[in-house]
Coordinates of N, CA and C and ligand atoms in Angstrom, one line a residue:
M1 N 37.2 -38.7 23.2 CA 36.1 -37.8 22.8 C 34.8 -38.6 22.5
K2 N 33.8 -38.4 23.3 CA 32.6 -39.2 23.1 C 31.4 -38.4 22.4
I3 N 30.9 -39.0 21.4 CA 29.9 -38.3 20.6 C 28.6 -39.1 20.6
L4 N 27.5 -38.4 20.8 CA 26.2 -39.0 20.7 C 25.6 -38.6 19.4
I5 N 25.1 -39.6 18.6 CA 24.4 -39.4 17.4 C 22.9 -39.6 17.6
V6 N 22.1 -38.6 17.3 CA 20.6 -38.9 17.4 C 20.1 -38.7 16.0
E7 N 19.8 -39.8 15.4 CA 19.4 -39.8 13.9 C 18.6 -41.1 13.7
D8 N 17.4 -40.9 13.1 CA 16.5 -42.1 12.8 C 16.8 -42.8 11.5
E9 N 17.6 -42.1 10.6 CA 17.9 -42.8 9.4 C 19.1 -43.8 9.6
T10 N 18.8 -45.1 9.7 CA 19.8 -46.1 10.1 C 21.0 -46.0 9.2
K11 N 20.8 -45.9 7.9 CA 21.9 -45.9 7.0 C 22.9 -44.7 7.3
L12 N 22.3 -43.5 7.4 CA 23.1 -42.4 7.7 C 23.8 -42.5 9.0
A13 N 23.1 -43.0 10.0 CA 23.6 -43.1 11.4 C 24.9 -44.0 11.3
H14 N 24.7 -45.1 10.6 CA 25.9 -46.1 10.5 C 27.1 -45.5 9.8
I15 N 26.8 -44.7 8.7 CA 27.9 -44.1 8.1 C 28.6 -43.1 9.0
L16 N 27.8 -42.3 9.8 CA 28.4 -41.4 10.7 C 29.2 -42.1 11.8
E17 N 28.6 -43.1 12.3 CA 29.2 -43.9 13.4 C 30.6 -44.5 12.9
Q18 N 30.5 -45.1 11.8 CA 31.7 -45.7 11.2 C 32.8 -44.7 11.0
G19 N 32.5 -43.6 10.4 CA 33.4 -42.5 10.0 C 34.0 -41.9 11.3
L20 N 33.2 -41.7 12.3 CA 33.7 -41.0 13.5 C 34.6 -42.0 14.3
K21 N 34.2 -43.3 14.3 CA 35.1 -44.2 14.9 C 36.4 -44.3 14.3
E22 N 36.4 -44.3 13.0 CA 37.7 -44.3 12.2 C 38.6 -43.1 12.5
N23 N 37.9 -42.0 13.0 CA 38.7 -40.8 13.3 C 38.9 -40.7 14.8
G24 N 38.8 -41.8 15.5 CA 39.2 -41.9 16.9 C 38.1 -41.4 17.9
F25 N 36.9 -41.2 17.5 CA 35.8 -40.9 18.4 C 35.2 -42.1 19.0
V26 N 34.7 -42.0 20.2 CA 33.8 -43.0 20.8 C 32.4 -42.6 20.5
V27 N 31.6 -43.5 19.9 CA 30.3 -43.1 19.4 C 29.2 -43.9 20.0
E28 N 28.1 -43.3 20.4 CA 26.8 -44.0 20.8 C 25.7 -43.4 19.9
W29 N 24.7 -44.2 19.7 CA 23.7 -43.8 18.7 C 22.3 -44.0 19.3
A30 N 21.5 -43.0 19.2 CA 20.1 -43.1 19.6 C 19.2 -42.9 18.4
E31 N 18.2 -43.8 18.2 CA 17.3 -43.7 17.0 C 16.2 -42.8 17.1
D32 N 15.8 -42.3 18.3 CA 14.7 -41.4 18.4 C 15.1 -40.3 19.4
G33 N 14.2 -39.2 19.4 CA 14.5 -38.1 20.2 C 14.3 -38.3 21.7
G34 N 13.4 -39.2 22.1 CA 13.2 -39.5 23.5 C 14.5 -40.2 24.1
L35 N 14.9 -41.2 23.5 CA 16.1 -41.9 24.0 C 17.3 -41.0 23.9
G36 N 17.4 -40.2 22.8 CA 18.5 -39.3 22.5 C 18.6 -38.3 23.7
L37 N 17.5 -37.7 24.1 CA 17.5 -36.7 25.2 C 17.9 -37.4 26.5
E38 N 17.4 -38.6 26.7 CA 17.7 -39.3 28.0 C 19.2 -39.5 28.0
M39 N 19.8 -39.9 26.9 CA 21.3 -40.2 26.9 C 22.1 -38.9 27.0
A40 N 21.6 -37.8 26.3 CA 22.3 -36.6 26.4 C 22.3 -36.0 27.8
L41 N 21.2 -36.2 28.5 CA 21.1 -35.7 29.9 C 22.0 -36.4 30.9
T42 N 22.6 -37.5 30.5 CA 23.5 -38.2 31.4 C 24.8 -37.4 31.6
G43 N 25.1 -36.5 30.6 CA 26.3 -35.7 30.7 C 27.6 -36.5 30.3
R44 N 27.4 -37.7 29.7 CA 28.6 -38.5 29.4 C 29.2 -38.2 28.1
F45 N 28.6 -37.3 27.3 CA 29.1 -37.0 26.0 C 29.8 -35.7 25.9
N46 N 30.8 -35.6 25.0 CA 31.5 -34.3 24.7 C 30.7 -33.5 23.7
A47 N 30.0 -34.1 22.8 CA 29.2 -33.4 21.8 C 28.1 -34.3 21.3
M48 N 27.1 -33.6 20.6 CA 26.0 -34.4 20.1 C 25.7 -33.9 18.6
I49 N 25.5 -34.9 17.8 CA 25.0 -34.7 16.4 C 23.5 -34.9 16.4
L50 N 22.7 -33.9 16.1 CA 21.3 -34.0 16.4 C 20.5 -33.7 15.1
D51 N 19.7 -34.7 14.7 CA 18.9 -34.5 13.5 C 17.6 -33.7 13.9
V52 N 17.0 -33.1 13.0 CA 15.8 -32.3 13.3 C 14.5 -33.2 13.3
M53 N 14.3 -33.9 12.2 CA 13.1 -34.7 12.1 C 13.4 -36.1 12.7
L54 N 12.7 -36.3 13.9 CA 13.0 -37.5 14.7 C 11.7 -38.0 15.2
P55 N 11.5 -39.3 15.4 CA 10.4 -39.8 16.1 C 10.4 -39.6 17.6
V56 N 9.3 -39.6 18.2 CA 9.1 -39.5 19.7 C 9.3 -38.0 20.1
R57 N 10.4 -37.4 20.0 CA 10.6 -36.0 20.2 C 11.5 -35.5 19.1
D58 N 11.2 -34.3 18.5 CA 12.0 -33.8 17.4 C 13.3 -33.1 17.9
G59 N 14.2 -32.8 17.0 CA 15.5 -32.3 17.4 C 15.3 -31.0 18.2
F60 N 14.4 -30.1 17.8 CA 14.2 -28.9 18.5 C 13.8 -29.1 20.0
E61 N 12.9 -30.0 20.2 CA 12.4 -30.4 21.5 C 13.6 -30.9 22.4
V62 N 14.4 -31.8 21.8 CA 15.5 -32.4 22.5 C 16.5 -31.3 22.9
L63 N 16.7 -30.4 22.0 CA 17.7 -29.3 22.3 C 17.1 -28.4 23.4
R64 N 15.9 -28.0 23.3 CA 15.2 -27.1 24.2 C 15.3 -27.8 25.7
E65 N 15.0 -29.0 25.8 CA 15.0 -29.7 27.1 C 16.5 -29.8 27.6
L66 N 17.4 -30.0 26.7 CA 18.8 -30.2 27.1 C 19.3 -28.9 27.7
R67 N 19.0 -27.8 27.0 CA 19.5 -26.5 27.4 C 18.8 -26.1 28.7
K68 N 17.5 -26.4 28.8 CA 16.7 -26.1 30.0 C 17.3 -26.8 31.3
S69 N 17.9 -28.0 31.0 CA 18.5 -28.7 32.1 C 19.8 -28.1 32.6
G70 N 20.3 -27.1 31.8 CA 21.6 -26.5 32.2 C 22.8 -27.0 31.5
S71 N 22.5 -28.0 30.6 CA 23.6 -28.6 29.9 C 24.2 -27.6 28.8
T72 N 25.5 -27.6 28.7 CA 26.2 -26.7 27.7 C 26.9 -27.6 26.7
M73 N 26.5 -28.9 26.6 CA 27.2 -29.8 25.7 C 27.0 -29.2 24.2
P74 N 28.1 -29.2 23.5 CA 28.1 -28.7 22.1 C 27.1 -29.6 21.3
V75 N 26.3 -28.9 20.5 CA 25.3 -29.6 19.6 C 25.5 -29.1 18.2
V76 N 25.7 -30.1 17.3 CA 25.6 -29.8 15.8 C 24.3 -30.4 15.3
M77 N 23.5 -29.5 14.7 CA 22.2 -30.0 14.2 C 22.3 -30.3 12.7
L78 N 21.6 -31.3 12.3 CA 21.5 -31.7 10.9 C 20.2 -31.2 10.4
T79 N 20.2 -30.3 9.4 CA 19.0 -29.8 8.9 C 18.9 -30.0 7.4
A80 N 17.6 -29.8 6.9 CA 17.5 -30.0 5.4 C 18.1 -28.7 4.8
R81 N 18.7 -28.9 3.6 CA 19.5 -27.9 3.0 C 18.6 -26.6 2.7
S82 N 17.4 -26.9 2.3 CA 16.5 -25.8 1.8 C 15.9 -25.0 3.0
N83 N 16.0 -25.6 4.2 CA 15.2 -25.0 5.3 C 16.0 -24.0 6.2
V84 N 15.9 -22.7 5.8 CA 16.7 -21.7 6.5 C 16.1 -21.5 7.9
D85 N 14.7 -21.6 8.0 CA 14.0 -21.4 9.2 C 14.5 -22.4 10.3
D86 N 14.7 -23.6 9.9 CA 15.1 -24.7 10.8 C 16.5 -24.3 11.4
R87 N 17.4 -23.8 10.5 CA 18.7 -23.5 11.0 C 18.7 -22.3 12.0
I88 N 17.9 -21.3 11.7 CA 17.8 -20.2 12.6 C 17.1 -20.6 13.9
R89 N 16.1 -21.5 13.8 CA 15.4 -21.9 15.0 C 16.4 -22.7 15.9
G90 N 17.2 -23.6 15.3 CA 18.1 -24.4 16.0 C 19.2 -23.6 16.7
L91 N 19.7 -22.6 16.0 CA 20.7 -21.7 16.6 C 20.1 -20.9 17.8
D92 N 18.9 -20.4 17.6 CA 18.2 -19.7 18.6 C 18.0 -20.5 19.9
L93 N 17.7 -21.8 19.7 CA 17.5 -22.7 20.8 C 18.8 -23.2 21.5
G94 N 19.9 -22.8 20.9 CA 21.2 -23.1 21.6 C 22.0 -24.1 20.9
A95 N 21.8 -24.4 19.6 CA 22.7 -25.3 18.9 C 24.0 -24.5 18.6
D96 N 25.1 -25.2 18.6 CA 26.4 -24.5 18.4 C 26.7 -24.4 16.9
D97 N 26.2 -25.3 16.1 CA 26.4 -25.2 14.7 C 25.4 -26.1 14.0
Y98 N 25.3 -25.9 12.7 CA 24.4 -26.8 12.0 C 25.1 -27.3 10.7
L99 N 24.5 -28.3 10.1 CA 25.1 -28.8 8.9 C 23.9 -29.2 8.1
A100 N 23.9 -28.8 6.8 CA 22.7 -29.1 5.9 C 23.0 -30.4 5.2
K101 N 21.9 -31.2 5.2 CA 22.0 -32.5 4.5 C 21.8 -32.4 3.0
P102 N 22.4 -33.1 2.1 CA 23.5 -34.0 2.4 C 24.8 -33.2 2.6
F103 N 25.7 -33.7 3.5 CA 26.9 -33.0 3.8 C 28.1 -33.9 3.6
D104 N 29.2 -33.2 3.5 CA 30.5 -33.9 3.3 C 31.0 -34.3 4.7
F105 N 31.4 -35.5 4.8 CA 31.9 -36.0 6.1 C 33.0 -35.2 6.7
K106 N 33.9 -34.7 5.8 CA 35.0 -33.9 6.2 C 34.5 -32.6 6.9
E107 N 33.4 -32.1 6.3 CA 32.9 -30.9 6.9 C 32.3 -31.1 8.3
L108 N 31.7 -32.3 8.5 CA 31.2 -32.6 9.8 C 32.3 -32.7 10.8
L109 N 33.4 -33.4 10.4 CA 34.5 -33.5 11.3 C 35.1 -32.1 11.7
A110 N 35.1 -31.2 10.7 CA 35.6 -29.9 11.0 C 34.7 -29.1 12.0
R111 N 33.4 -29.3 11.8 CA 32.5 -28.6 12.7 C 32.6 -29.2 14.1
L112 N 32.7 -30.5 14.2 CA 32.8 -31.2 15.5 C 34.1 -30.7 16.2
R113 N 35.2 -30.6 15.5 CA 36.4 -30.2 16.1 C 36.3 -28.8 16.6
A114 N 35.6 -27.9 15.8 CA 35.4 -26.5 16.2 C 34.6 -26.4 17.5
V115 N 33.5 -27.1 17.5 CA 32.6 -27.0 18.7 C 33.2 -27.6 20.0
T116 N 34.0 -28.6 19.8 CA 34.6 -29.3 21.0 C 35.9 -28.6 21.4
R117 N 36.4 -27.7 20.6 CA 37.7 -27.1 20.9 C 37.5 -25.9 21.9
R118 N 36.2 -25.6 22.1 CA 35.9 -24.5 23.0 C 36.3 -24.8 24.4
P119 N 36.4 -23.8 25.3 CA 36.9 -24.0 26.6 C 36.4 -25.3 27.3
K120 N 37.2 -25.9 28.1 CA 36.9 -27.1 28.8 C 35.7 -27.1 29.6
D121 N 35.4 -25.9 30.2 CA 34.2 -25.9 31.1 C 32.9 -26.0 30.3
R122 N 33.0 -26.1 29.0 CA 31.8 -26.3 28.2 C 31.4 -27.8 28.3
I123 N 32.4 -28.6 28.6 CA 32.1 -30.1 28.7 C 31.5 -30.3 30.1
Q124 N 30.3 -30.8 30.1 CA 29.6 -30.8 31.4 C 30.2 -31.8 32.4
S125 N 30.6 -31.2 33.6 CA 31.1 -32.1 34.6 C 30.4 -31.9 35.9
S126 N 29.5 -30.9 35.9 CA 28.7 -30.7 37.1 C 27.3 -30.2 36.8
L127 N 26.4 -30.4 37.8 CA 25.1 -29.9 37.7 C 24.9 -28.9 38.8
T128 N 24.2 -27.8 38.5 CA 23.9 -26.9 39.6 C 22.5 -26.4 39.6
V129 N 22.0 -26.2 40.8 CA 20.6 -25.6 41.0 C 20.8 -24.6 42.2
G130 N 20.7 -23.3 41.9 CA 20.9 -22.3 42.9 C 22.3 -22.5 43.5
D131 N 22.4 -22.6 44.8 CA 23.8 -22.8 45.4 C 24.1 -24.2 45.7
L132 N 23.3 -25.1 45.0 CA 23.6 -26.6 45.2 C 24.4 -27.0 43.9
A133 N 25.5 -27.7 44.2 CA 26.4 -28.1 43.0 C 26.7 -29.6 43.2
L134 N 26.5 -30.4 42.1 CA 26.8 -31.8 42.1 C 27.9 -32.1 41.1
D135 N 29.0 -32.7 41.5 CA 30.1 -33.0 40.6 C 29.9 -34.4 40.0
L136 N 29.7 -34.5 38.7 CA 29.4 -35.8 38.1 C 30.6 -36.7 38.1
W137 N 31.8 -36.2 38.2 CA 33.0 -37.1 38.2 C 33.3 -37.6 39.6
T138 N 33.4 -36.6 40.6 CA 33.8 -37.0 41.9 C 32.7 -37.4 42.8
H139 N 31.4 -37.1 42.3 CA 30.2 -37.4 43.1 C 30.1 -36.6 44.4
E140 N 30.8 -35.5 44.4 CA 30.7 -34.6 45.6 C 29.6 -33.7 45.4
V141 N 28.8 -33.4 46.5 CA 27.7 -32.5 46.4 C 27.9 -31.4 47.5
H142 N 27.8 -30.2 47.0 CA 28.0 -29.0 48.0 C 26.7 -28.2 48.0
R143 N 26.3 -27.7 49.1 CA 25.3 -26.7 49.2 C 25.9 -25.5 49.9
A144 N 25.8 -24.4 49.2 CA 26.4 -23.1 49.8 C 27.9 -23.4 50.2
G145 N 28.6 -24.2 49.4 CA 30.0 -24.4 49.7 C 30.3 -25.5 50.7
K146 N 29.2 -26.0 51.3 CA 29.4 -27.0 52.3 C 29.2 -28.4 51.8
L147 N 30.2 -29.3 52.0 CA 30.1 -30.7 51.5 C 29.0 -31.5 52.2
L148 N 28.1 -32.1 51.4 CA 27.0 -32.9 51.9 C 27.4 -34.4 51.9
D149 N 27.0 -35.1 52.9 CA 27.3 -36.6 53.0 C 26.1 -37.4 52.5
L150 N 26.1 -37.8 51.3 CA 25.0 -38.5 50.7 C 25.3 -40.0 50.5
G151 N 24.3 -40.8 50.7 CA 24.4 -42.2 50.4 C 24.2 -42.4 48.9
P152 N 24.6 -43.6 48.3 CA 24.5 -43.8 46.8 C 23.1 -43.6 46.3
K153 N 22.0 -44.1 47.0 CA 20.7 -43.9 46.5 C 20.2 -42.4 46.5
E154 N 20.6 -41.8 47.6 CA 20.3 -40.3 47.7 C 21.0 -39.6 46.6
F155 N 22.3 -39.9 46.3 CA 23.0 -39.3 45.2 C 22.3 -39.5 43.9
G156 N 21.9 -40.8 43.7 CA 21.2 -41.2 42.5 C 19.9 -40.3 42.2
I157 N 19.1 -40.2 43.3 CA 17.9 -39.4 43.1 C 18.2 -37.9 42.9
L158 N 19.2 -37.4 43.6 CA 19.5 -36.0 43.4 C 20.1 -35.7 42.0
E159 N 20.9 -36.6 41.6 CA 21.5 -36.4 40.2 C 20.4 -36.4 39.2
Y160 N 19.4 -37.3 39.3 CA 18.3 -37.4 38.4 C 17.5 -36.2 38.4
L161 N 17.1 -35.7 39.6 CA 16.4 -34.4 39.8 C 17.1 -33.3 39.2
M162 N 18.4 -33.2 39.5 CA 19.2 -32.0 39.0 C 19.4 -32.0 37.5
S163 N 19.5 -33.2 36.9 CA 19.7 -33.3 35.5 C 18.5 -32.9 34.7
R164 N 17.3 -32.9 35.5 CA 16.1 -32.4 34.8 C 15.5 -31.3 35.6
K165 N 16.4 -30.4 36.0 CA 16.0 -29.2 36.7 C 14.7 -28.5 36.2
G166 N 13.8 -28.2 37.1 CA 12.6 -27.6 36.6 C 11.5 -28.5 36.1
L167 N 11.8 -29.8 35.9 CA 10.9 -30.7 35.4 C 10.4 -31.6 36.5
V168 N 9.1 -31.9 36.5 CA 8.5 -32.8 37.5 C 8.8 -34.2 37.2
L169 N 9.4 -34.9 38.2 CA 9.6 -36.4 38.1 C 8.6 -37.1 39.0
T170 N 7.9 -38.1 38.5 CA 7.0 -38.9 39.3 C 7.8 -39.9 40.1
K171 N 7.1 -40.4 41.2 CA 7.7 -41.4 42.0 C 8.1 -42.6 41.1
A172 N 7.2 -43.0 40.2 CA 7.5 -44.1 39.3 C 8.7 -43.9 38.5
M173 N 8.9 -42.7 38.0 CA 10.1 -42.4 37.2 C 11.4 -42.5 38.1
I174 N 11.3 -42.0 39.3 CA 12.4 -42.1 40.2 C 12.7 -43.5 40.6
M175 N 11.7 -44.3 40.9 CA 11.8 -45.7 41.2 C 12.5 -46.5 40.1
D176 N 12.0 -46.2 38.9 CA 12.5 -46.9 37.7 C 14.0 -46.6 37.5
R177 N 14.4 -45.4 37.8 CA 15.8 -45.0 37.6 C 16.7 -45.5 38.7
V178 N 16.3 -45.3 39.9 CA 17.2 -45.6 41.1 C 17.1 -47.0 41.6
W179 N 15.9 -47.6 41.5 CA 15.8 -49.0 41.9 C 15.2 -49.8 40.8
P180 N 15.9 -49.9 39.6 CA 15.3 -50.5 38.5 C 14.8 -52.0 38.7
A181 N 15.6 -52.7 39.5 CA 15.2 -54.1 39.8 C 13.9 -54.3 40.6
D182 N 13.6 -53.3 41.3 CA 12.4 -53.3 42.2 C 11.3 -52.4 41.7
A183 N 11.4 -52.0 40.4 CA 10.5 -51.0 39.9 C 9.0 -51.3 40.1
D184 N 8.7 -52.6 40.1 CA 7.3 -53.0 40.2 C 6.8 -53.2 41.6
C185 N 7.8 -53.1 42.5 CA 7.5 -53.4 43.9 C 6.5 -52.4 44.5
Q186 N 5.5 -52.9 45.2 CA 4.4 -52.1 45.8 C 4.9 -51.0 46.7
T187 N 5.9 -51.3 47.5 CA 6.4 -50.4 48.5 C 7.2 -49.3 47.8
G188 N 7.3 -49.3 46.5 CA 8.2 -48.4 45.8 C 8.0 -47.0 46.1
S189 N 6.7 -46.5 46.0 CA 6.5 -45.1 46.2 C 6.8 -44.7 47.6
N190 N 6.6 -45.6 48.6 CA 7.0 -45.2 50.0 C 8.5 -45.1 50.1
L191 N 9.2 -46.0 49.4 CA 10.7 -45.9 49.4 C 11.2 -44.6 48.9
V192 N 10.5 -44.1 47.8 CA 10.9 -42.8 47.2 C 10.7 -41.7 48.2
E193 N 9.5 -41.8 48.8 CA 9.2 -40.7 49.8 C 10.2 -40.7 51.0
V194 N 10.5 -41.9 51.4 CA 11.5 -42.0 52.5 C 12.8 -41.3 52.1
Y195 N 13.3 -41.7 50.9 CA 14.6 -41.2 50.5 C 14.5 -39.7 50.2
I196 N 13.4 -39.2 49.6 CA 13.3 -37.8 49.4 C 13.4 -37.0 50.7
N197 N 12.8 -37.6 51.8 CA 12.9 -37.0 53.1 C 14.3 -37.0 53.6
F198 N 15.0 -38.1 53.4 CA 16.5 -38.1 53.8 C 17.2 -36.9 53.1
L199 N 16.9 -36.9 51.8 CA 17.6 -35.9 50.9 C 17.3 -34.4 51.4
R200 N 16.0 -34.2 51.7 CA 15.6 -32.9 52.1 C 16.3 -32.5 53.4
K201 N 16.5 -33.4 54.3 CA 17.2 -33.1 55.6 C 18.6 -32.7 55.3
K202 N 19.2 -33.3 54.3 CA 20.7 -33.0 54.0 C 20.8 -31.8 53.1
V203 N 19.9 -31.6 52.2 CA 20.0 -30.6 51.2 C 19.4 -29.3 51.6
D204 N 18.2 -29.4 52.2 CA 17.4 -28.1 52.4 C 17.3 -27.7 53.8
L205 N 17.5 -28.6 54.8 CA 17.3 -28.2 56.2 C 18.2 -27.1 56.6
G206 N 17.7 -26.0 57.2 CA 18.5 -24.9 57.6 C 18.8 -23.9 56.5
H207 N 18.2 -24.1 55.3 CA 18.4 -23.2 54.2 C 17.0 -22.5 53.9
E208 N 17.1 -21.2 53.7 CA 15.8 -20.5 53.4 C 15.1 -21.0 52.2
V209 N 15.9 -21.1 51.1 CA 15.3 -21.6 49.8 C 15.3 -23.1 49.8
K210 N 14.1 -23.7 49.7 CA 13.9 -25.1 49.7 C 14.0 -25.5 48.2
L211 N 15.0 -26.3 47.8 CA 15.2 -26.6 46.4 C 14.3 -27.8 46.0
I212 N 14.2 -28.8 46.8 CA 13.4 -30.0 46.5 C 12.0 -29.8 46.9
Q213 N 11.1 -29.7 45.8 CA 9.8 -29.3 46.1 C 8.8 -30.5 45.6
T214 N 7.7 -30.6 46.4 CA 6.7 -31.6 46.1 C 5.6 -31.0 45.2
V215 N 5.3 -31.7 44.1 CA 4.2 -31.2 43.3 C 3.0 -32.2 43.6
R216 N 2.0 -31.7 44.4 CA 1.0 -32.5 44.9 C 0.3 -33.4 43.8
G217 N 0.3 -34.7 44.1 CA -0.4 -35.6 43.2 C 0.5 -36.0 42.0
S218 N 1.7 -35.3 41.8 CA 2.5 -35.6 40.6 C 3.8 -36.2 41.0
G219 N 4.6 -35.5 41.8 CA 5.9 -36.0 42.1 C 6.8 -34.9 42.7
Y220 N 8.0 -34.8 42.2 CA 9.0 -33.9 42.8 C 9.7 -33.1 41.7
V221 N 10.2 -32.0 42.1 CA 10.9 -31.1 41.1 C 12.0 -30.4 41.9
I222 N 13.1 -30.2 41.3 CA 14.2 -29.4 42.0 C 14.3 -28.1 41.2
Q223 N 14.2 -27.0 41.9 CA 14.4 -25.6 41.3 C 14.7 -24.6 42.4
D224 N 15.3 -23.5 42.0 CA 15.7 -22.5 43.0 C 14.7 -21.4 43.1
Q225 N 13.5 -21.6 42.5 CA 12.4 -20.7 42.8 C 11.2 -21.4 43.1
P226 N 10.3 -20.9 43.9 CA 9.1 -21.6 44.4 C 8.1 -21.9 43.2
Ligands
LIG301 CA1 15.3 -37.8 10.4

């Protein structure tokens, strides 16, 4: 069971990390909301412990973006004891549970067990956009039930786009993610264009709904509506 902790208070994060490890969890820790969201969107975790007050992006923003991407990963939010509004807001945005600070570690364990005990399909193993489905474990991609034959770079770009469904990714972001070693290379944006064209031929050609869309002057977005 892999848990992501997003918490900027180093001391608390270490206590959580230590305690969870002693209870058999595999733990990774992000110190701010930006990194936390990035890690959460990889779909590698079974659950997330998410603080509300965080640098870069606060816990609500992280949760909103996560749910917008289609992720159903269980999230336990850490809120201030006095703040009822925060709890309601968190639950409205799709948190599975909350815990008021300061909390008892045993209570956290119980909450984590409860949210991860839910049906297995809640653990993210695939990404979908319309009739396009990408399996994160087998790396198989199907459109309308038909298996697509993608190269590793094509898969990498598609996974990145799908994990951020509805959000515009710039060529630089795609470059940075898929060709990190060549990110500064001048031909980078051409490379992205070339691969997006390959992808379009495999994903969208012959389908009425074009999922991979160009946002002029900005980049690319994947969504099932124009
Ligand atoms: Ca905090």
